[in-house]
């Protein structure tokens, strides 16, 4: 019975994902678009431009929502052009509120 419960809760487990998005993603509304998608998914975090031309995205919330955000970041409906996304999963820190552009 415990196994069923833990399997059922796997998608709602809170996680933190950090994604670095490479391509033509600065100066095209990418951070604003990412913020809108993250808020729709109920995620907290931020998106910021990096000095090397990528956008760094940090999001915390249910695992299934973070997976969906990554799918959207890798999809073809983003502003600009995404050439690649590198992701890192970790434990949530719980210190984030809302989702902001930095």
JSON list of C-alpha atoms in Angstrom, two decimals:
[
{"chain": "A", "resi": 1, "resn": "UNK", "atom": "CA", "xyz": [0.00, 0.00, 0.00]},
{"chain": "A", "resi": 2, "resn": "UNK", "atom": "CA", "xyz": [2.84, 2.39, 0.77]},
{"chain": "A", "resi": 3, "resn": "UNK", "atom": "CA", "xyz": [4.40, 1.63, -2.62]},
{"chain": "A", "resi": 4, "resn": "UNK", "atom": "CA", "xyz": [1.21, 2.58, -4.45]},
{"chain": "A", "resi": 5, "resn": "UNK", "atom": "CA", "xyz": [0.99, 5.84, -2.53]},
{"chain": "A", "resi": 6, "resn": "UNK", "atom": "CA", "xyz": [4.60, 6.79, -3.21]},
{"chain": "A", "resi": 7, "resn": "UNK", "atom": "CA", "xyz": [4.22, 5.95, -6.91]},
{"chain": "A", "resi": 8, "resn": "UNK", "atom": "CA", "xyz": [1.03, 7.98, -7.10]},
{"chain": "A", "resi": 9, "resn": "UNK", "atom": "CA", "xyz": [2.70, 10.96, -5.42]},
{"chain": "A", "resi": 10, "resn": "UNK", "atom": "CA", "xyz": [5.79, 10.90, -7.64]},
{"chain": "A", "resi": 11, "resn": "UNK", "atom": "CA", "xyz": [4.43, 13.53, -10.05]},
{"chain": "A", "resi": 12, "resn": "UNK", "atom": "CA", "xyz": [3.42, 15.88, -7.26]},
{"chain": "A", "resi": 13, "resn": "UNK", "atom": "CA", "xyz": [6.75, 15.63, -5.42]},
{"chain": "A", "resi": 14, "resn": "UNK", "atom": "CA", "xyz": [8.29, 19.11, -5.21]},
{"chain": "A", "resi": 15, "resn": "UNK", "atom": "CA", "xyz": [11.60, 19.50, -7.04]},
{"chain": "A", "resi": 16, "resn": "UNK", "atom": "CA", "xyz": [13.92, 22.19, -8.35]},
{"chain": "A", "resi": 17, "resn": "UNK", "atom": "CA", "xyz": [15.09, 22.27, -11.94]},
{"chain": "A", "resi": 18, "resn": "UNK", "atom": "CA", "xyz": [17.73, 24.56, -13.37]},
{"chain": "A", "resi": 19, "resn": "UNK", "atom": "CA", "xyz": [17.82, 24.84, -17.15]},
{"chain": "A", "resi": 20, "resn": "UNK", "atom": "CA", "xyz": [20.29, 26.63, -19.40]},
{"chain": "A", "resi": 21, "resn": "UNK", "atom": "CA", "xyz": [18.71, 27.45, -22.74]},
{"chain": "A", "resi": 22, "resn": "UNK", "atom": "CA", "xyz": [21.03, 28.01, -25.72]},
{"chain": "A", "resi": 23, "resn": "UNK", "atom": "CA", "xyz": [20.17, 29.65, -29.04]},
{"chain": "A", "resi": 24, "resn": "UNK", "atom": "CA", "xyz": [18.71, 33.03, -30.04]},
{"chain": "A", "resi": 25, "resn": "UNK", "atom": "CA", "xyz": [16.97, 33.53, -26.71]},
{"chain": "A", "resi": 26, "resn": "UNK", "atom": "CA", "xyz": [18.02, 37.01, -25.60]},
{"chain": "A", "resi": 27, "resn": "UNK", "atom": "CA", "xyz": [16.23, 40.16, -26.74]},
{"chain": "A", "resi": 28, "resn": "UNK", "atom": "CA", "xyz": [13.25, 38.21, -28.15]},
{"chain": "A", "resi": 29, "resn": "UNK", "atom": "CA", "xyz": [10.87, 38.06, -25.17]},
{"chain": "A", "resi": 30, "resn": "UNK", "atom": "CA", "xyz": [12.06, 34.63, -24.08]},
{"chain": "A", "resi": 31, "resn": "UNK", "atom": "CA", "xyz": [12.24, 35.41, -20.35]},
{"chain": "A", "resi": 32, "resn": "UNK", "atom": "CA", "xyz": [8.77, 37.00, -20.39]},
{"chain": "A", "resi": 33, "resn": "UNK", "atom": "CA", "xyz": [7.38, 33.96, -22.25]},
{"chain": "A", "resi": 34, "resn": "UNK", "atom": "CA", "xyz": [9.08, 31.58, -19.80]},
{"chain": "A", "resi": 35, "resn": "UNK", "atom": "CA", "xyz": [7.65, 33.51, -16.84]},
{"chain": "A", "resi": 36, "resn": "UNK", "atom": "CA", "xyz": [4.13, 33.31, -18.30]},
{"chain": "A", "resi": 37, "resn": "UNK", "atom": "CA", "xyz": [4.39, 29.53, -18.87]},
{"chain": "A", "resi": 38, "resn": "UNK", "atom": "CA", "xyz": [5.85, 28.93, -15.39]},
{"chain": "A", "resi": 39, "resn": "UNK", "atom": "CA", "xyz": [3.07, 30.93, -13.71]},
{"chain": "A", "resi": 40, "resn": "UNK", "atom": "CA", "xyz": [0.45, 28.98, -15.70]},
{"chain": "A", "resi": 41, "resn": "UNK", "atom": "CA", "xyz": [2.02, 25.79, -14.34]},
{"chain": "A", "resi": 42, "resn": "UNK", "atom": "CA", "xyz": [2.08, 27.11, -10.76]},
{"chain": "A", "resi": 43, "resn": "UNK", "atom": "CA", "xyz": [5.87, 27.18, -10.52]},
{"chain": "A", "resi": 44, "resn": "UNK", "atom": "CA", "xyz": [8.07, 29.57, -8.55]},
{"chain": "A", "resi": 45, "resn": "UNK", "atom": "CA", "xyz": [11.47, 30.77, -9.70]},
{"chain": "A", "resi": 46, "resn": "UNK", "atom": "CA", "xyz": [13.18, 33.08, -12.16]},
{"chain": "A", "resi": 47, "resn": "UNK", "atom": "CA", "xyz": [14.70, 33.46, -15.62]},
{"chain": "A", "resi": 48, "resn": "UNK", "atom": "CA", "xyz": [17.76, 35.56, -16.38]},
{"chain": "A", "resi": 49, "resn": "UNK", "atom": "CA", "xyz": [20.10, 36.29, -19.27]},
{"chain": "A", "resi": 50, "resn": "UNK", "atom": "CA", "xyz": [23.66, 35.06, -18.85]},
{"chain": "A", "resi": 51, "resn": "UNK", "atom": "CA", "xyz": [26.78, 36.78, -20.17]},
{"chain": "A", "resi": 52, "resn": "UNK", "atom": "CA", "xyz": [27.38, 33.97, -22.69]},
{"chain": "A", "resi": 53, "resn": "UNK", "atom": "CA", "xyz": [24.04, 34.48, -24.48]},
{"chain": "A", "resi": 54, "resn": "UNK", "atom": "CA", "xyz": [22.03, 31.75, -22.78]},
{"chain": "A", "resi": 55, "resn": "UNK", "atom": "CA", "xyz": [18.99, 32.11, -20.54]},
{"chain": "A", "resi": 56, "resn": "UNK", "atom": "CA", "xyz": [19.14, 30.42, -17.13]},
{"chain": "A", "resi": 57, "resn": "UNK", "atom": "CA", "xyz": [15.79, 29.25, -15.76]},
{"chain": "A", "resi": 58, "resn": "UNK", "atom": "CA", "xyz": [15.27, 28.08, -12.16]},
{"chain": "A", "resi": 59, "resn": "UNK", "atom": "CA", "xyz": [11.88, 26.62, -11.27]},
{"chain": "A", "resi": 60, "resn": "UNK", "atom": "CA", "xyz": [10.48, 24.90, -8.20]},
{"chain": "A", "resi": 61, "resn": "UNK", "atom": "CA", "xyz": [7.23, 23.05, -7.79]},
{"chain": "A", "resi": 62, "resn": "UNK", "atom": "CA", "xyz": [5.62, 19.70, -8.57]},
{"chain": "A", "resi": 63, "resn": "UNK", "atom": "CA", "xyz": [7.84, 17.42, -10.68]},
{"chain": "A", "resi": 64, "resn": "UNK", "atom": "CA", "xyz": [5.17, 17.04, -13.39]},
{"chain": "A", "resi": 65, "resn": "UNK", "atom": "CA", "xyz": [4.92, 20.84, -13.78]},
{"chain": "A", "resi": 66, "resn": "UNK", "atom": "CA", "xyz": [8.71, 21.18, -14.02]},
{"chain": "A", "resi": 67, "resn": "UNK", "atom": "CA", "xyz": [8.82, 18.43, -16.66]},
{"chain": "A", "resi": 68, "resn": "UNK", "atom": "CA", "xyz": [6.10, 20.26, -18.62]},
{"chain": "A", "resi": 69, "resn": "UNK", "atom": "CA", "xyz": [8.05, 23.55, -18.42]},
{"chain": "A", "resi": 70, "resn": "UNK", "atom": "CA", "xyz": [11.14, 21.79, -19.79]},
{"chain": "A", "resi": 71, "resn": "UNK", "atom": "CA", "xyz": [9.06, 20.35, -22.64]},
{"chain": "A", "resi": 72, "resn": "UNK", "atom": "CA", "xyz": [7.81, 23.86, -23.44]},
{"chain": "A", "resi": 73, "resn": "UNK", "atom": "CA", "xyz": [11.35, 25.29, -23.32]},
{"chain": "A", "resi": 74, "resn": "UNK", "atom": "CA", "xyz": [12.50, 22.60, -25.77]},
{"chain": "A", "resi": 75, "resn": "UNK", "atom": "CA", "xyz": [9.44, 23.02, -28.02]},
{"chain": "A", "resi": 76, "resn": "UNK", "atom": "CA", "xyz": [9.04, 24.97, -31.24]},
{"chain": "A", "resi": 77, "resn": "UNK", "atom": "CA", "xyz": [6.62, 27.63, -29.90]},
{"chain": "A", "resi": 78, "resn": "UNK", "atom": "CA", "xyz": [9.20, 29.65, -27.95]},
{"chain": "A", "resi": 79, "resn": "UNK", "atom": "CA", "xyz": [10.18, 33.18, -28.96]},
{"chain": "A", "resi": 80, "resn": "UNK", "atom": "CA", "xyz": [13.50, 33.26, -30.81]},
{"chain": "A", "resi": 81, "resn": "UNK", "atom": "CA", "xyz": [15.20, 29.94, -31.48]},
{"chain": "A", "resi": 82, "resn": "UNK", "atom": "CA", "xyz": [16.22, 27.25, -28.99]},
{"chain": "A", "resi": 83, "resn": "UNK", "atom": "CA", "xyz": [19.24, 25.20, -30.03]},
{"chain": "A", "resi": 84, "resn": "UNK", "atom": "CA", "xyz": [19.55, 23.20, -26.84]},
{"chain": "A", "resi": 85, "resn": "UNK", "atom": "CA", "xyz": [18.57, 22.90, -23.19]},
{"chain": "A", "resi": 86, "resn": "UNK", "atom": "CA", "xyz": [20.78, 21.51, -20.43]},
{"chain": "A", "resi": 87, "resn": "UNK", "atom": "CA", "xyz": [18.99, 20.69, -17.20]},
{"chain": "A", "resi": 88, "resn": "UNK", "atom": "CA", "xyz": [19.95, 19.90, -13.62]},
{"chain": "A", "resi": 89, "resn": "UNK", "atom": "CA", "xyz": [17.52, 18.48, -11.07]},
{"chain": "A", "resi": 90, "resn": "UNK", "atom": "CA", "xyz": [17.91, 19.07, -7.34]},
{"chain": "A", "resi": 91, "resn": "UNK", "atom": "CA", "xyz": [16.03, 19.32, -4.07]},
{"chain": "A", "resi": 92, "resn": "UNK", "atom": "CA", "xyz": [13.75, 22.36, -3.74]},
{"chain": "A", "resi": 93, "resn": "UNK", "atom": "CA", "xyz": [15.02, 25.09, -1.45]},
{"chain": "A", "resi": 94, "resn": "UNK", "atom": "CA", "xyz": [11.57, 26.55, -0.86]},
{"chain": "A", "resi": 95, "resn": "UNK", "atom": "CA", "xyz": [12.87, 30.11, -0.79]},
{"chain": "A", "resi": 96, "resn": "UNK", "atom": "CA", "xyz": [11.27, 31.17, -4.08]},
{"chain": "A", "resi": 97, "resn": "UNK", "atom": "CA", "xyz": [7.99, 33.05, -4.36]},
{"chain": "A", "resi": 98, "resn": "UNK", "atom": "CA", "xyz": [6.32, 33.89, -7.66]},
{"chain": "A", "resi": 99, "resn": "UNK", "atom": "CA", "xyz": [8.26, 33.80, -10.91]},
{"chain": "A", "resi": 100, "resn": "UNK", "atom": "CA", "xyz": [10.34, 36.77, -11.99]},
{"chain": "A", "resi": 101, "resn": "UNK", "atom": "CA", "xyz": [12.54, 37.95, -14.82]},
{"chain": "A", "resi": 102, "resn": "UNK", "atom": "CA", "xyz": [15.99, 38.90, -13.60]}
]
